Short mmCIF file of C-alpha atoms in Angstrom, two decimals:
data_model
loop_
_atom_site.label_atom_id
_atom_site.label_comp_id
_atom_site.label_asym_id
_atom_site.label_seq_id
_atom_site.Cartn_x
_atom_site.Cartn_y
_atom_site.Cartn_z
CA UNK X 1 105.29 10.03 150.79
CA UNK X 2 102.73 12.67 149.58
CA UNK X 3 100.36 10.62 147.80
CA UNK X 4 98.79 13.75 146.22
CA UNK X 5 102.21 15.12 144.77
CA UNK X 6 102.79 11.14 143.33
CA UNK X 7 99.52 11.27 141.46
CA UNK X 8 99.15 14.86 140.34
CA UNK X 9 102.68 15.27 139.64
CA UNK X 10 103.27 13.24 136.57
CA UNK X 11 100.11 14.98 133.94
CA UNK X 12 102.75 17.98 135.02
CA UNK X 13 104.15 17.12 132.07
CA UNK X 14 102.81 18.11 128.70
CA UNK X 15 102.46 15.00 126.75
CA UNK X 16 101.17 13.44 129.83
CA UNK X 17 98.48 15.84 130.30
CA UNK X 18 97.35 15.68 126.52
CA UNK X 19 97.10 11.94 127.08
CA UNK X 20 94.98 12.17 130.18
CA UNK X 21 92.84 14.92 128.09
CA UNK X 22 92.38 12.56 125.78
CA UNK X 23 91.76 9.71 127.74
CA UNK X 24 89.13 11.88 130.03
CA UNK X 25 87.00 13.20 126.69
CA UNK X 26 87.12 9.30 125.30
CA UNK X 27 85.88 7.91 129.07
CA UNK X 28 82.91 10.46 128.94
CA UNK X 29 81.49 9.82 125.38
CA UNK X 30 82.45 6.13 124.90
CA UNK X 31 80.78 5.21 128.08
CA UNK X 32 77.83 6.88 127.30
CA UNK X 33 77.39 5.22 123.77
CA UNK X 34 78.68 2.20 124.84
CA UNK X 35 75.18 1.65 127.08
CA UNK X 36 73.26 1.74 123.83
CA UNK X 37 75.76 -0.87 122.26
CA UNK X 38 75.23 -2.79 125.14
CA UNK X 39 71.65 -2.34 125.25
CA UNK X 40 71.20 -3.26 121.36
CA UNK X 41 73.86 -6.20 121.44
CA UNK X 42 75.90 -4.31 119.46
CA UNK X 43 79.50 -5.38 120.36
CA UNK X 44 79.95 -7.62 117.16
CA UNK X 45 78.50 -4.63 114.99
CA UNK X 46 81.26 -2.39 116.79
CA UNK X 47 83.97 -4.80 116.04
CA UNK X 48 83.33 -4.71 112.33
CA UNK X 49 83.43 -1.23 112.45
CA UNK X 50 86.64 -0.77 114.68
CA UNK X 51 88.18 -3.24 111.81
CA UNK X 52 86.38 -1.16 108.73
CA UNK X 53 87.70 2.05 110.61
CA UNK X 54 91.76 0.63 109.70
CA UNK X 55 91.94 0.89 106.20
CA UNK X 56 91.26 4.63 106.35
CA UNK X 57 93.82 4.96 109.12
CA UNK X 58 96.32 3.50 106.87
CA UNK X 59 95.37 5.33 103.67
CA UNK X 60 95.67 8.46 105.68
CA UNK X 61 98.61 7.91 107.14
CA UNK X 62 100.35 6.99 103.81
CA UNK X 63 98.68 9.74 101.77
CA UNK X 64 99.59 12.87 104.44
CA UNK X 65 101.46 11.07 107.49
CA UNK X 66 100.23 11.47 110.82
CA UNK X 67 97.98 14.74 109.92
CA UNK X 68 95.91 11.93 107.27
CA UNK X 69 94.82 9.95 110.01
CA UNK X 70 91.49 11.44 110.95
CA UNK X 71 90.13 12.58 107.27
CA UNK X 72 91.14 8.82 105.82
CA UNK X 73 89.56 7.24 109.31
CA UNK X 74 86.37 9.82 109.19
CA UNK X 75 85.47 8.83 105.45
CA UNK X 76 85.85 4.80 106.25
CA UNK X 77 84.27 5.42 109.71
CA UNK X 78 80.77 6.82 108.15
CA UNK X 79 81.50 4.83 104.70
CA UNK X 80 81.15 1.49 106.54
CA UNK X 81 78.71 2.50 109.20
CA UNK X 82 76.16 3.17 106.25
CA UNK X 83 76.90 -0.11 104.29
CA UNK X 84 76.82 -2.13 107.57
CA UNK X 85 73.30 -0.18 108.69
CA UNK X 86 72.00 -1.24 104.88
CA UNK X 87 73.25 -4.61 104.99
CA UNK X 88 71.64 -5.37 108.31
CA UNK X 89 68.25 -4.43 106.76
CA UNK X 90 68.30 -6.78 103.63
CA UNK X 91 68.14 -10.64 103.70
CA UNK X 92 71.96 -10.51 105.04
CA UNK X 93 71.68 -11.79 108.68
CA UNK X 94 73.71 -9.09 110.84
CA UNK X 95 76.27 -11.01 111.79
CA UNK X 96 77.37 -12.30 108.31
CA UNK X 97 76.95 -8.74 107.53
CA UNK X 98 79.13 -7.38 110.08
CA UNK X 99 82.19 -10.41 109.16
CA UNK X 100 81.60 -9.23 105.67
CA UNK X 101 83.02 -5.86 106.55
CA UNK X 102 85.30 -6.71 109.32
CA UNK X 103 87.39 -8.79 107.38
CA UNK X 104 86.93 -7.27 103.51
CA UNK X 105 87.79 -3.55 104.94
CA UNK X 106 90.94 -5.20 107.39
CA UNK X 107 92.27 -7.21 104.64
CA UNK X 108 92.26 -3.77 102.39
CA UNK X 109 94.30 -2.06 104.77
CA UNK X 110 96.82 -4.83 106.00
CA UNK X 111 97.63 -4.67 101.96
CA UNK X 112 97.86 -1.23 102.28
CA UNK X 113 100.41 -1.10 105.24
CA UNK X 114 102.23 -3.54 104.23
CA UNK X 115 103.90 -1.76 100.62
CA UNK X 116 105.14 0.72 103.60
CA UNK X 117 109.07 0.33 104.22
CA UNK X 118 108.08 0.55 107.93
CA UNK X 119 105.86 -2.45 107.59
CA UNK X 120 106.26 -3.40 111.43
CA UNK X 121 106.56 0.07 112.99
CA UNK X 122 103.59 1.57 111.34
CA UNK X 123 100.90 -1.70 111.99
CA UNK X 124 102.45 -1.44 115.16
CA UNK X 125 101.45 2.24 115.72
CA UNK X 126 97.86 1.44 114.00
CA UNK X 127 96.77 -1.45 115.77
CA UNK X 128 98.15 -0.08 119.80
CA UNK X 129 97.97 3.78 119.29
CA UNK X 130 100.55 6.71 120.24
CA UNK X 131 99.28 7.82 123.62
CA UNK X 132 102.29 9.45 124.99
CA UNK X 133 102.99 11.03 121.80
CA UNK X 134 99.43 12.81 121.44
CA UNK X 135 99.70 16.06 120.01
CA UNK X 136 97.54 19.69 120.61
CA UNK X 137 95.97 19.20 117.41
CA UNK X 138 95.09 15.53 118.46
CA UNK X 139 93.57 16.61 121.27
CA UNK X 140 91.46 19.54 119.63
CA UNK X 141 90.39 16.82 116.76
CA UNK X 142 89.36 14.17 119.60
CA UNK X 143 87.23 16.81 121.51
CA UNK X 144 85.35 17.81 118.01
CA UNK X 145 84.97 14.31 116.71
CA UNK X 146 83.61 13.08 120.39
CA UNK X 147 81.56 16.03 120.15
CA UNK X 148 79.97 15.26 116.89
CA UNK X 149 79.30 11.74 117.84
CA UNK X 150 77.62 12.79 121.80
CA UNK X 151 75.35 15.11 120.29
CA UNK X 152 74.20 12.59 117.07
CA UNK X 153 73.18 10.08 119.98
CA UNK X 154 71.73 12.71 122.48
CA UNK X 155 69.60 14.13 120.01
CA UNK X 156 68.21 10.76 119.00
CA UNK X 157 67.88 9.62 122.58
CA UNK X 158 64.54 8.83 123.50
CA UNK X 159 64.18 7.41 119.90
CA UNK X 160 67.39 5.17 120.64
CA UNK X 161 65.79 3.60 123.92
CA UNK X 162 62.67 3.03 122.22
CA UNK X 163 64.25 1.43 119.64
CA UNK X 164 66.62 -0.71 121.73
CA UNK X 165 63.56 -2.65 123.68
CA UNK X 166 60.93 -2.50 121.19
CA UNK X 167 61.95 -2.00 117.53
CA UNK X 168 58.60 -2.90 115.99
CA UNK X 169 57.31 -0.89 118.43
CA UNK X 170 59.36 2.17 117.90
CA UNK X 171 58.70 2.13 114.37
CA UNK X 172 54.62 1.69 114.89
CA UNK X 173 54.87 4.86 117.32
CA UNK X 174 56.34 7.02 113.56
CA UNK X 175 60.05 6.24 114.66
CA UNK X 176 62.31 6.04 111.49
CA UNK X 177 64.46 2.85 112.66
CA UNK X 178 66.69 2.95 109.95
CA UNK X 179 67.70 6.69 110.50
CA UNK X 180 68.09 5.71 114.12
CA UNK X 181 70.44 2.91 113.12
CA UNK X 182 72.69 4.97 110.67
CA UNK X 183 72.89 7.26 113.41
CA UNK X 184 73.95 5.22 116.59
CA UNK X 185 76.36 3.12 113.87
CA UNK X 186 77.52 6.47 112.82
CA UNK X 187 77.84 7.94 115.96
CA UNK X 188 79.94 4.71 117.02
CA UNK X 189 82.37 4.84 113.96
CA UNK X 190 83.13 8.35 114.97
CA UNK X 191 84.28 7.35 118.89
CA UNK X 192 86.26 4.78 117.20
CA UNK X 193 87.96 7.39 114.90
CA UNK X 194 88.39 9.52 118.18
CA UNK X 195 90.03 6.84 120.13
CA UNK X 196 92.25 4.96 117.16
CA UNK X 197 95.04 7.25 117.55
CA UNK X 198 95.47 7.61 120.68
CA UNK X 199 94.72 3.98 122.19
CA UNK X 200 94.85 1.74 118.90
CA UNK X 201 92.39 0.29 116.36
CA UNK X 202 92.62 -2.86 118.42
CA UNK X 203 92.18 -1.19 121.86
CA UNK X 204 88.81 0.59 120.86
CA UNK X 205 86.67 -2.29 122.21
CA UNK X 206 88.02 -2.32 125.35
CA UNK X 207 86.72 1.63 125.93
CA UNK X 208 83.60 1.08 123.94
CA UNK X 209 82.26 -2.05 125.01
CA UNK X 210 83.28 -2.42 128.55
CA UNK X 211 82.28 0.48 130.69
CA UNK X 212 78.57 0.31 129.37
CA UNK X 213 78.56 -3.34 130.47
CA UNK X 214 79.53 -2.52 134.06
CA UNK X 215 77.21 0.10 133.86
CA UNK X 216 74.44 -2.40 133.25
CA UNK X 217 75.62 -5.12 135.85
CA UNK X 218 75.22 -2.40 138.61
CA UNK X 219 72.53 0.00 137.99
CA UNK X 220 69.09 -0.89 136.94
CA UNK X 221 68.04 3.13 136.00
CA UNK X 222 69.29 4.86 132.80
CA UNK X 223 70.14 8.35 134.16
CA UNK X 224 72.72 5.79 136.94
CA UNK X 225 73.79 3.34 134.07
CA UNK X 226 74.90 6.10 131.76
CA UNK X 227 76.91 8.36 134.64
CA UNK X 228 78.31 5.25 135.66
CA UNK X 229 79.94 3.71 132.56
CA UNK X 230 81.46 7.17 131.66
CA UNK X 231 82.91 7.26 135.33
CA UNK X 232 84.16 3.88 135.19
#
């Protein structure tokens, strides 16, 4: 058996290329920004936004179909990434902030969904994604969205790693820490708006959160931990 033929062979295909283009531009950004969720303890904070994310998903998708998905997920994505960055600075404790959101903003859209005819088919679709049914302009929209959200973090960088070990101290040193916070929550919203259609609202974690762990366990400098979460 060739065993180059059996690998490169199938992303022959069209739709299976798309999906590995999608899947390569998601493994490159999420991993990076998933370090700095790691680093921050973020992974509940990203969980309330990968549930505040649905309810634009399904308001887009009833309002224009399939082509609604990104505006409707884009204006909930940076909607609830501000109110969750505000919340977290008042007498709210994070983490009641963060189940405030999670569960108000799911809530909204399993109401939503579920006036659809297609009740089952459509949550279905929303929750677990259309991989193999990614389209060019899905792929273009991914690449710009990722974009947006790489640079917002890159830019911020040295302010984000200050901020992660040593917020008092990053703040002392002229750092604005709630900018930095809006940011990086932004910044996360947006690679969950990226990856929704493609893997799922549900299936977001799993690229977010995961490869910056691993990065973590196995690398002790941040040039290493970053390179290696996007490559895992």
């Amino acid at each position: 058996m060739d065993l180059g033929a059996f690998f490169i062979d199938p992303f022959a295909l069209p739709f299976m290329a798309k999906a590995l283009g999608v899947l390569l531009v998601l493994s490159v950004v999420a991993g990076f920004i998933g370090v700095l969720v790691n680093l921050r303890a973020l992974e509940f904070v990203s969980d309330g936004l990968v549930h505040a994310v649905f309810p634009g998903l399904v308001i887009g998708f009833v309002v224009s179909g399939r082509e609604g998905l990104y505006a409707g997920a884009v204006v909930a994505a940076v909607a609830a990434a501000a109110v969750l960055t505000l919340l977290t600075r008042r007498a709210v404790t994070s983490d009641a902030s963060t189940a405030i959101v999670l569960t108000g903003m799911f809530s909204i859209g399993i109401i939503v969904v579920s006036t659809q005819s297609d009740y089952v088919g459509q949550l279905d679709q929303l929750l677990f994604g259309r991989l193999l049914t990614v389209t060019d302009a899905d792929l273009v929209q991914t690449i710009v969205v990722c974009a947006i959200a790489l640079l917002l973090v890159l830019v911020t960088l040295k302010g984000q790693l200050f901020r992660a070990f040593d917020g008092p101290g990053a703040a002392a040193a002229g750092y604005r820490v709630l900018a930095l916070d809006l940011v990086l929550n932004v910044a996360i919203a947006l690679v969950v708006v990226a990856a929704s259609n493609a893997v799922g609202n549900l299936l977001v974690l799993a690229v977010l959160i995961v490869p910056g762990a691993v990065g973590r366990l196995i690398a002790g400098r941040f040039g290493l931990i970053f390179g290696l979460a996007a490559a895992f």
